[in-house]
Coordinates of C-alpha atoms in Angstrom, one line a residue:
X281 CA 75.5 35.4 213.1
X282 CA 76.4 38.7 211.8
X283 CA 79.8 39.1 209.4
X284 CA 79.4 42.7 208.9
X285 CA 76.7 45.5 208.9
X286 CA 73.8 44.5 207.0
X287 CA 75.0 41.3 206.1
X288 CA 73.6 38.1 207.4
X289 CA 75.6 35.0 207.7
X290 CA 74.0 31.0 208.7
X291 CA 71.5 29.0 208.4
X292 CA 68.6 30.4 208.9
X293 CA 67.5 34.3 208.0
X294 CA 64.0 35.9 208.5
X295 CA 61.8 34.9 206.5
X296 CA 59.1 37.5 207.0
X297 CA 56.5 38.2 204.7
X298 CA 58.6 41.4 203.7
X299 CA 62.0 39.4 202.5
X300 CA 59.4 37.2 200.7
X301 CA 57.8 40.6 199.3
X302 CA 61.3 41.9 198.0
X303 CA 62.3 38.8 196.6
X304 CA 59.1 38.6 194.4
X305 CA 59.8 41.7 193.1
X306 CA 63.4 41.1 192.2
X307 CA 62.4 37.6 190.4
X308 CA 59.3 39.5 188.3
X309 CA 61.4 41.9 187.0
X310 CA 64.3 39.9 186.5
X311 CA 62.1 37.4 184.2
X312 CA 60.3 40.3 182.9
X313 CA 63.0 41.6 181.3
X314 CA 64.2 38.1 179.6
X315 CA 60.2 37.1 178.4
X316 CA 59.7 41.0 176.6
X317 CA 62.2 40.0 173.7
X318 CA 62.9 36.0 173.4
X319 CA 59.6 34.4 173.4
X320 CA 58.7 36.2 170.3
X321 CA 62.3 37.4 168.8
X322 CA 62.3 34.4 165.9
X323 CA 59.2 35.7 164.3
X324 CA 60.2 39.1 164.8
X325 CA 63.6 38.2 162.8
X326 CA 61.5 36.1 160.7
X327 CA 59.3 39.3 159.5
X328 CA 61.9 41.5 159.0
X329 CA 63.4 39.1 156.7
X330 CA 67.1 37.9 159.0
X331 CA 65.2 34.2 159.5
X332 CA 68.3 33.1 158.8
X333 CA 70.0 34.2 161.6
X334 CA 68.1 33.1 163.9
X335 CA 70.1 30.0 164.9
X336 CA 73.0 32.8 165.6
X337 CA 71.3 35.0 167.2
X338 CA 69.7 32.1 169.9
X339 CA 73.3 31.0 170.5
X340 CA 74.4 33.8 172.1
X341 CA 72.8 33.2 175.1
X342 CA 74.4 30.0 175.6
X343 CA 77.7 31.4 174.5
X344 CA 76.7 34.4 176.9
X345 CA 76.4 31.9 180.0
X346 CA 79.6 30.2 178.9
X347 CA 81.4 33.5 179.3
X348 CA 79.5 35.0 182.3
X349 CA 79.0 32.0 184.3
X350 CA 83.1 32.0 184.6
X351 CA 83.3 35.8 185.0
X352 CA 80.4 35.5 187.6
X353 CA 82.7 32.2 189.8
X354 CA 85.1 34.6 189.8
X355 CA 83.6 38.2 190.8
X356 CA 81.0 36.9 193.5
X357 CA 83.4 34.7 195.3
X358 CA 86.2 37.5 195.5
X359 CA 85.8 41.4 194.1
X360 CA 81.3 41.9 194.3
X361 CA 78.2 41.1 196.4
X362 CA 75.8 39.5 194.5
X363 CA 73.3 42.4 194.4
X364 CA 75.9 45.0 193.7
X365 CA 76.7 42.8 190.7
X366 CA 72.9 43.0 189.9
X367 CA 73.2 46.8 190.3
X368 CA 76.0 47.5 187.4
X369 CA 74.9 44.2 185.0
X370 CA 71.3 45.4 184.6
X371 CA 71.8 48.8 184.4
X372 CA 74.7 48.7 181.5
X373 CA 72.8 46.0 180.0
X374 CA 69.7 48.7 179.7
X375 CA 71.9 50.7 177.3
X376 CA 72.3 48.2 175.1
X377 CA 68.6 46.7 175.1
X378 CA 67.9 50.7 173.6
X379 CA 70.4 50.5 170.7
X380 CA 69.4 46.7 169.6
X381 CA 66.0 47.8 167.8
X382 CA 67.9 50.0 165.0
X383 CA 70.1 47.0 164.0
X384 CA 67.2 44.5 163.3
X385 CA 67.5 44.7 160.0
X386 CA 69.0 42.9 156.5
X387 CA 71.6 45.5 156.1
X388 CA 72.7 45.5 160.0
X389 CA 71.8 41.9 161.0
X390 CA 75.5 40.8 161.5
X391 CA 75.9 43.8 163.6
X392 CA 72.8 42.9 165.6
X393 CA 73.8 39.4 166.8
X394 CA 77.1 40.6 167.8
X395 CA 75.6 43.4 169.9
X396 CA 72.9 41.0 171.2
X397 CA 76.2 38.9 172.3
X398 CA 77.6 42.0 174.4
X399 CA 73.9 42.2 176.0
X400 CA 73.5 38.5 177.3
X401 CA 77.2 38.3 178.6
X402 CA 75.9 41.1 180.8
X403 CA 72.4 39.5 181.5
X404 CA 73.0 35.9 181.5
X405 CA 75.4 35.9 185.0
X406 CA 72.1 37.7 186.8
X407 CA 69.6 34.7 186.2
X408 CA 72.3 32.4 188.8
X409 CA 72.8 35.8 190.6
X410 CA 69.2 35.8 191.5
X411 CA 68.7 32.7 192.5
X412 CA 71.5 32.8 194.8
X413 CA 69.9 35.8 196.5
X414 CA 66.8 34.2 197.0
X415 CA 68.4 30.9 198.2
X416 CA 70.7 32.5 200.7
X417 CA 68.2 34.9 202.1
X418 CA 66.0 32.2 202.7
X419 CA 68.7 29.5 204.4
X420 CA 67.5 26.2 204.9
X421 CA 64.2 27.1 204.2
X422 CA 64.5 26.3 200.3
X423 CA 61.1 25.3 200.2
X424 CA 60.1 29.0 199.5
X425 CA 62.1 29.2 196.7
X426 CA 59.5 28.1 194.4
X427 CA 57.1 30.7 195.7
X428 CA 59.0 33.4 195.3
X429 CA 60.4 32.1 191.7
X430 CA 57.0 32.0 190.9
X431 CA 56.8 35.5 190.6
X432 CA 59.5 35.3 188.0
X433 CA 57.0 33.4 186.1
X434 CA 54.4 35.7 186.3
X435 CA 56.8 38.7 185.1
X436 CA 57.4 36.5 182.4
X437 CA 53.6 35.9 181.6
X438 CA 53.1 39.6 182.0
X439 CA 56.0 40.3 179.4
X440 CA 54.0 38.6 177.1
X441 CA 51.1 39.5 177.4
X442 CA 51.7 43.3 177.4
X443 CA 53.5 42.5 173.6
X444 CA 51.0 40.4 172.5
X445 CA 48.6 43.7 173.5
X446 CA 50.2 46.2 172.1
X447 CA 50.6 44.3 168.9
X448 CA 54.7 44.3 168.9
X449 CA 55.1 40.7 169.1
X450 CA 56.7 40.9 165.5
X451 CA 58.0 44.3 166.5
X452 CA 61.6 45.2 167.5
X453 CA 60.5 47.2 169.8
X454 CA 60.5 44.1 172.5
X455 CA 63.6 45.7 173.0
X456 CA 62.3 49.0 174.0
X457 CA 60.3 47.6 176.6
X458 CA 63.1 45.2 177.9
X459 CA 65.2 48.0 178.1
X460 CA 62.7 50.3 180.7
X461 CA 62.3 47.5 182.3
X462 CA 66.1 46.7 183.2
X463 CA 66.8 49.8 184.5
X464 CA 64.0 49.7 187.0
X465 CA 65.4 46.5 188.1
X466 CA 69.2 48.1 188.0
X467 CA 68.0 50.8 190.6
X468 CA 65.9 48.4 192.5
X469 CA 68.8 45.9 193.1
X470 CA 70.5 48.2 195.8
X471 CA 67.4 47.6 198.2
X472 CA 68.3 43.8 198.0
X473 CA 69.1 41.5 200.8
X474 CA 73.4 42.5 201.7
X475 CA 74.3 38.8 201.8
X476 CA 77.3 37.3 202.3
X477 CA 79.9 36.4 199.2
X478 CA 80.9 32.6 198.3
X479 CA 83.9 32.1 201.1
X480 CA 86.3 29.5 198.7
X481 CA 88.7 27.4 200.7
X482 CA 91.7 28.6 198.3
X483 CA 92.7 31.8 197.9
X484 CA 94.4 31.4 194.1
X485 CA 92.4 33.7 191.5
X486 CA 93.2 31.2 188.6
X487 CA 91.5 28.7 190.7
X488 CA 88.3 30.9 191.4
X489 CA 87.8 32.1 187.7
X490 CA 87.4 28.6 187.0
X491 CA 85.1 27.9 189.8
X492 CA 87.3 25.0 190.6
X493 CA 85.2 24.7 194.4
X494 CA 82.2 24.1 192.0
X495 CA 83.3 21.5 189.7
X496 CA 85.0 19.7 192.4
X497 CA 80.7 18.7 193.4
X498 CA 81.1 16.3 190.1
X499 CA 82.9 14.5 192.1
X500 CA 79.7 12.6 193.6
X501 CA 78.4 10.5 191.1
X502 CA 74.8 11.8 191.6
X503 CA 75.5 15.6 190.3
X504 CA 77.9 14.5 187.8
X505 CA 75.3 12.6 186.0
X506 CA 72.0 15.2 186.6
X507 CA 74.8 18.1 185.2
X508 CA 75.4 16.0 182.2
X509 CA 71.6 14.8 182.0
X510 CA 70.8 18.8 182.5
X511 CA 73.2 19.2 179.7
X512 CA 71.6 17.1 176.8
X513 CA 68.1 18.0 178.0
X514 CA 69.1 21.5 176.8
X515 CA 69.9 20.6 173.4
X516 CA 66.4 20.0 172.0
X517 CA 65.3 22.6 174.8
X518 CA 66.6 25.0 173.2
X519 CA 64.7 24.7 169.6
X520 CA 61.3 25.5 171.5
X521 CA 62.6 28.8 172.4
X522 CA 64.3 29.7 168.9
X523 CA 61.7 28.6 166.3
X524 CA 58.2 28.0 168.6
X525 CA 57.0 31.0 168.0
X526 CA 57.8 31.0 164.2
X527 CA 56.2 27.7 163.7
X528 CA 53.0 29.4 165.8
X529 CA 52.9 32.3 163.5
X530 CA 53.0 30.0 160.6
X531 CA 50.1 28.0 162.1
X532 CA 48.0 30.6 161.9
X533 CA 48.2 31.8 165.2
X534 CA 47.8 35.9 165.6
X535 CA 48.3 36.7 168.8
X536 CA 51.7 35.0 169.1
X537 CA 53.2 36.5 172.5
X538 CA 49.8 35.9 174.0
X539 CA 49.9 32.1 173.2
X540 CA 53.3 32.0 174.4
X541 CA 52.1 33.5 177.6
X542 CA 49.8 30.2 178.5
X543 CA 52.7 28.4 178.9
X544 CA 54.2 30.2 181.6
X545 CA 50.6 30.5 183.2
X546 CA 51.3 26.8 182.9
X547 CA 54.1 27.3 184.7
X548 CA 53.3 29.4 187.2
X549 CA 50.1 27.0 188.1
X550 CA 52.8 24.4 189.1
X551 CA 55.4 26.3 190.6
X552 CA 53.0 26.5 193.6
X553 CA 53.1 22.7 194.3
X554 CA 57.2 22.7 193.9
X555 CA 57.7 22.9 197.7
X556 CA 55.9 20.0 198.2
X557 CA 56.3 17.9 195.5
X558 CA 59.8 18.2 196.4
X559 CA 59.7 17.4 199.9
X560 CA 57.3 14.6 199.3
X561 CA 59.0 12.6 196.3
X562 CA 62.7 14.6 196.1
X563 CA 64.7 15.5 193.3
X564 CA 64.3 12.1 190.6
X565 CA 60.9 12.0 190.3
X566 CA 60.7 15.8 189.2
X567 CA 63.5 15.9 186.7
X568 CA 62.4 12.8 185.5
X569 CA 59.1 14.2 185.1
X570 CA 59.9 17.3 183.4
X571 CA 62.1 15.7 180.9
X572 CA 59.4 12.8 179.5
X573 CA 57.3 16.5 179.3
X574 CA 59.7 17.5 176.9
X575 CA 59.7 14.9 174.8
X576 CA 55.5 14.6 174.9
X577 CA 55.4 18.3 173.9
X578 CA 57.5 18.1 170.7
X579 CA 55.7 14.9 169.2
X580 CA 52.5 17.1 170.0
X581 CA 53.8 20.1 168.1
X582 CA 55.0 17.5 165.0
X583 CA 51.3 16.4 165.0
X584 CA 49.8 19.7 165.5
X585 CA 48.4 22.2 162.2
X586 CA 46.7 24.8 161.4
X587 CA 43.6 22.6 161.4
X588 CA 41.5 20.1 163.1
X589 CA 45.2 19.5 165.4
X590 CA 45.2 23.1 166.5
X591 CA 44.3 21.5 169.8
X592 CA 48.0 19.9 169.9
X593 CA 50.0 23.0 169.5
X594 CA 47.8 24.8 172.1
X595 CA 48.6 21.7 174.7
X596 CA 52.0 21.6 173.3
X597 CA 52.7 25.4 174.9
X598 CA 50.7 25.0 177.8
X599 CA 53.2 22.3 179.0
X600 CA 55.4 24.8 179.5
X601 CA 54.7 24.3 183.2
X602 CA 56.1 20.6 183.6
X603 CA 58.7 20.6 181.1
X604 CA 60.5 24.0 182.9
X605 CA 59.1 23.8 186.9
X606 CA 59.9 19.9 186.9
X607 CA 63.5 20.6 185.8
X608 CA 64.6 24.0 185.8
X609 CA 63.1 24.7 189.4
X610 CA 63.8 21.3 190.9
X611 CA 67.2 21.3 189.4
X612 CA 68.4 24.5 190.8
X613 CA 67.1 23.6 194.7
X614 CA 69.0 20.2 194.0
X615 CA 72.1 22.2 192.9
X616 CA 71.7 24.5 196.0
X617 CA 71.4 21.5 198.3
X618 CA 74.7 20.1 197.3
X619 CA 76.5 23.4 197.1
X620 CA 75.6 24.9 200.4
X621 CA 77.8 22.5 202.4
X622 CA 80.5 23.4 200.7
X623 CA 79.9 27.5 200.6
X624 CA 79.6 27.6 196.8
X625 CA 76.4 28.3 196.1
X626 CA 76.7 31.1 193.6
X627 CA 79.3 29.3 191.8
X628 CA 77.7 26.3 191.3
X629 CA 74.3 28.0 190.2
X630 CA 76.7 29.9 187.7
X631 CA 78.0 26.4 187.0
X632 CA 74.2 25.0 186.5
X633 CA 73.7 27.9 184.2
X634 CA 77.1 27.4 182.3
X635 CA 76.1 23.4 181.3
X636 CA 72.6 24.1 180.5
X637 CA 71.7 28.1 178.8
X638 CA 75.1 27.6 177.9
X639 CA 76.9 24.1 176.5
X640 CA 73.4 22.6 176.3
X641 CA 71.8 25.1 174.3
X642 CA 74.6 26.3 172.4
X643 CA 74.7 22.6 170.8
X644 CA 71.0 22.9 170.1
X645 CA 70.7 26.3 168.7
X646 CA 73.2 25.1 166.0
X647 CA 71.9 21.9 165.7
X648 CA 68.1 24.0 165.4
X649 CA 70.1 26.0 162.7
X650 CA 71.0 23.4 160.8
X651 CA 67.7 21.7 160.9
X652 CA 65.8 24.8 159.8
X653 CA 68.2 25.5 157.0
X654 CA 66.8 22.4 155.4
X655 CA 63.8 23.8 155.7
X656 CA 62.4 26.1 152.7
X657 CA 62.6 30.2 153.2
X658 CA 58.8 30.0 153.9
X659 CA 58.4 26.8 155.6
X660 CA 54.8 25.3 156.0
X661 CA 52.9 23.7 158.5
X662 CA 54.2 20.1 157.9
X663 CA 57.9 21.2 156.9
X664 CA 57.6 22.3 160.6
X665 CA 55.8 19.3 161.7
X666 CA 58.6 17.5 160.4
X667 CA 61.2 19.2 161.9
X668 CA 60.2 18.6 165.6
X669 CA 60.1 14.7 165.4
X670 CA 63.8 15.6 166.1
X671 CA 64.0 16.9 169.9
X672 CA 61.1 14.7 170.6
X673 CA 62.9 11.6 169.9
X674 CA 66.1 13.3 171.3
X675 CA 64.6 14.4 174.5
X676 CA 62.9 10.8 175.2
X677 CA 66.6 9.2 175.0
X678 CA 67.7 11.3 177.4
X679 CA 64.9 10.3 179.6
X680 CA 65.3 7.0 179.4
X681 CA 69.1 7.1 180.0
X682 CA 68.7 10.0 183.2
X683 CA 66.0 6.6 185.0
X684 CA 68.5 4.0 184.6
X685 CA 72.0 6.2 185.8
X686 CA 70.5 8.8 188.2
X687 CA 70.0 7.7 192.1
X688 CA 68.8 10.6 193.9
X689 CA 71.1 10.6 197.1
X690 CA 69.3 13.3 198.9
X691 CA 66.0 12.1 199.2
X692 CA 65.7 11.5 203.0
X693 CA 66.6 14.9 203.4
X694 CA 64.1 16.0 200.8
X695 CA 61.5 14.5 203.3
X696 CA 62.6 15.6 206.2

């Protein structure tokens, strides 16, 4: 079915080697862009002496998603096309990706989180804006997904890796190469697939700002309880991404971004089986999965030194792969698979994005802060060891409560 020029509508779409093709491309940049500054932006802050904003400066993002996800229920289900929205948000958040490396400093610090801020509300909406993309080019065939977010993966890995090369992982100049980056994928984003926008039932504004079609899926007992499990698996999610590679650096660890990088060749190793480890078990299993990977990875990290247990911190990144595949992944096909019914896919990925980058992590960047303040100003091996008995207890608990409440209702479908 065809709603307009250029913009397919239904069920099923090509799925040619070509639309796989452009969709790669769109998810490796799109990561790309995220990987060049965050894996290694605590011990860049850490160097340059603003450690102690780095619990601020890793809640923005979640505040960012809190604030986009709302803007993005409301412009892709009325005003935008997805990719036009790509177009504008990557392109105006280049600009400010070039102005961030000459505030990372003591005397401009403030000024630096608060510009950071204006830059994730503009980038944060995209990651949910992607995914639709890929998802509603590819129809019912979901079970590409994985493939193409692979690539994401890999655009992550080679963010990384190109840092950890050119020696900037404690440079801001992450920034710099963020920034090139984003307007490449800016200019790229008008060759994406036309598809349609979100179609909600009710016409009221108020009620699509809100993405009212969205939370009305809680509803069904199954994706109100994986949205609030999603949720408080964020919390101690989020203090891997603020304070790993600090507590890497301090380890002993040189190459920082590199080392970072093996977990997302982790990552990218299990993306692969995510089509049919989904079909063949369905959504439970996975999320299950990736959360007791969670909790396994930070009891690793608290027994891990820049010793004989170097091993432990090594193992601790390269699960990567389980803990974010397992969930992340298997979470968003889940929220797709609910959604689509009900024509709200993009809001309800910006939904999935709002409760975990957003409420999730918001708690557990302040909850990281708080934890790290008790900390001293140079913290040692085993004041960090310390600190990450914390999510690892926190993370099992959520386990343990997401086995006995969840009951994956879509299962036979998953199989079919």
């Amino acid at each position: 079915m065809v709603a307009a020029e250029g913009t397919l509508t239904g069920d099923v779409r090509p799925a040619s080697g070509m639309l796989t093709g452009r969709l790669s491309a769109l998810m490796f940049m799109q990561f790309f862009v995220w990987g060049a500054w965050n894996v290694t932006l605590g011990l860049v802050m850490q160097t340059v002496g603003i450690g102690n904003l780095i619990a601020n400066a890793f809640s923005v993002g979640p505040i960012a998603s809190i604030v986009g996800s709302f803007l993005l229920g409301m412009a892709a289900a009325r005003y935008f096309s997805p990719k036009m929205l790509m177009v504008i948000l990557h392109l105006v958040g280049s600009v400010l990706l070039f102005v961030l490396p000459s505030l990372v400093t003591p005397e401009h610090g403030d000024s630096f989180v608060w510009l950071l801020l204006g830059y994730m509300i503009l980038y944060m909406p995209t990651v949910g804006l992607a995914n639709t993309i890929a998802l509603k080019s590819f129809g019912e065939r979901v079970d590409r997904f994985p493939f193409v977010r692979a690539f994401g993966t890999l655009g992550w890995i080679a963010a990384g890796l190109i840092i950890g090369w050119a020696g900037l992982s404690a440079s801001p100049q992450i920034f710099t190469i963020a920034a090139v980056v984003s307007i490449a994928l800016g200019l790229y984003s008008v060759t994406l697939p036309n598809v349609e926008v979100d179609a909600p039932r009710d016409e009221s504004v108020i009620r699509q700002v809100l993405c009212v079609e969205a939370f009305g899926l809680m509803r069904q007992r199954s994706f109100l309880i994986f949205i609030a499990c999603a949720t408080l698996i964020s919390i101690p999610l989020a203090m891997y991404y603020a304070y790993a590679s600090a507590y890497i650096g301090t380890a002993g660890i040189e190459n920082v971004g590199g080392t970072m990088s093996i977990g997302q060749m982790s990552e990218l190793a299990f993306m692969f089986s995510m089509p049919w480890l989904y079909r063949r078990f369905g959504v439970k299993p996975l999320l299950l999965v990736g959360m007791i990977a969670w909790a396994v990875r930070y009891a690793l990290f608290a027994i891990g030194d820049g010793g004989d247990s170097l091993w432990a911190i090594y193992l601790g990144v390269a699960l990567h792969g389980v803990c974010y595949d397992f969930f992340f992944v298997a979470g968003a096909i889940y929220t797709g698979t609910i959604a689509s019914p009900k024509g709200v896919n993009a809001q309800a990925q910006g939904m999935l994005t709002l409760f975990t980058y957003g409420v999730g992590m918001l708690l557990g960047s302040q909850i990281g802060g708080l934890l790290y303040a008790q900390l001293p100003a140079t913290p040692s091996v085993a004041d960090w060891q310390h600190m990450w008995w914390y999510p690892a207890i926190a993370a099992a608990v959520v386990a343990i409560l997401f086995q006995i409440s969840f009951r994956d209702e879509t299962k036979g479908e998953a199989r079919a």
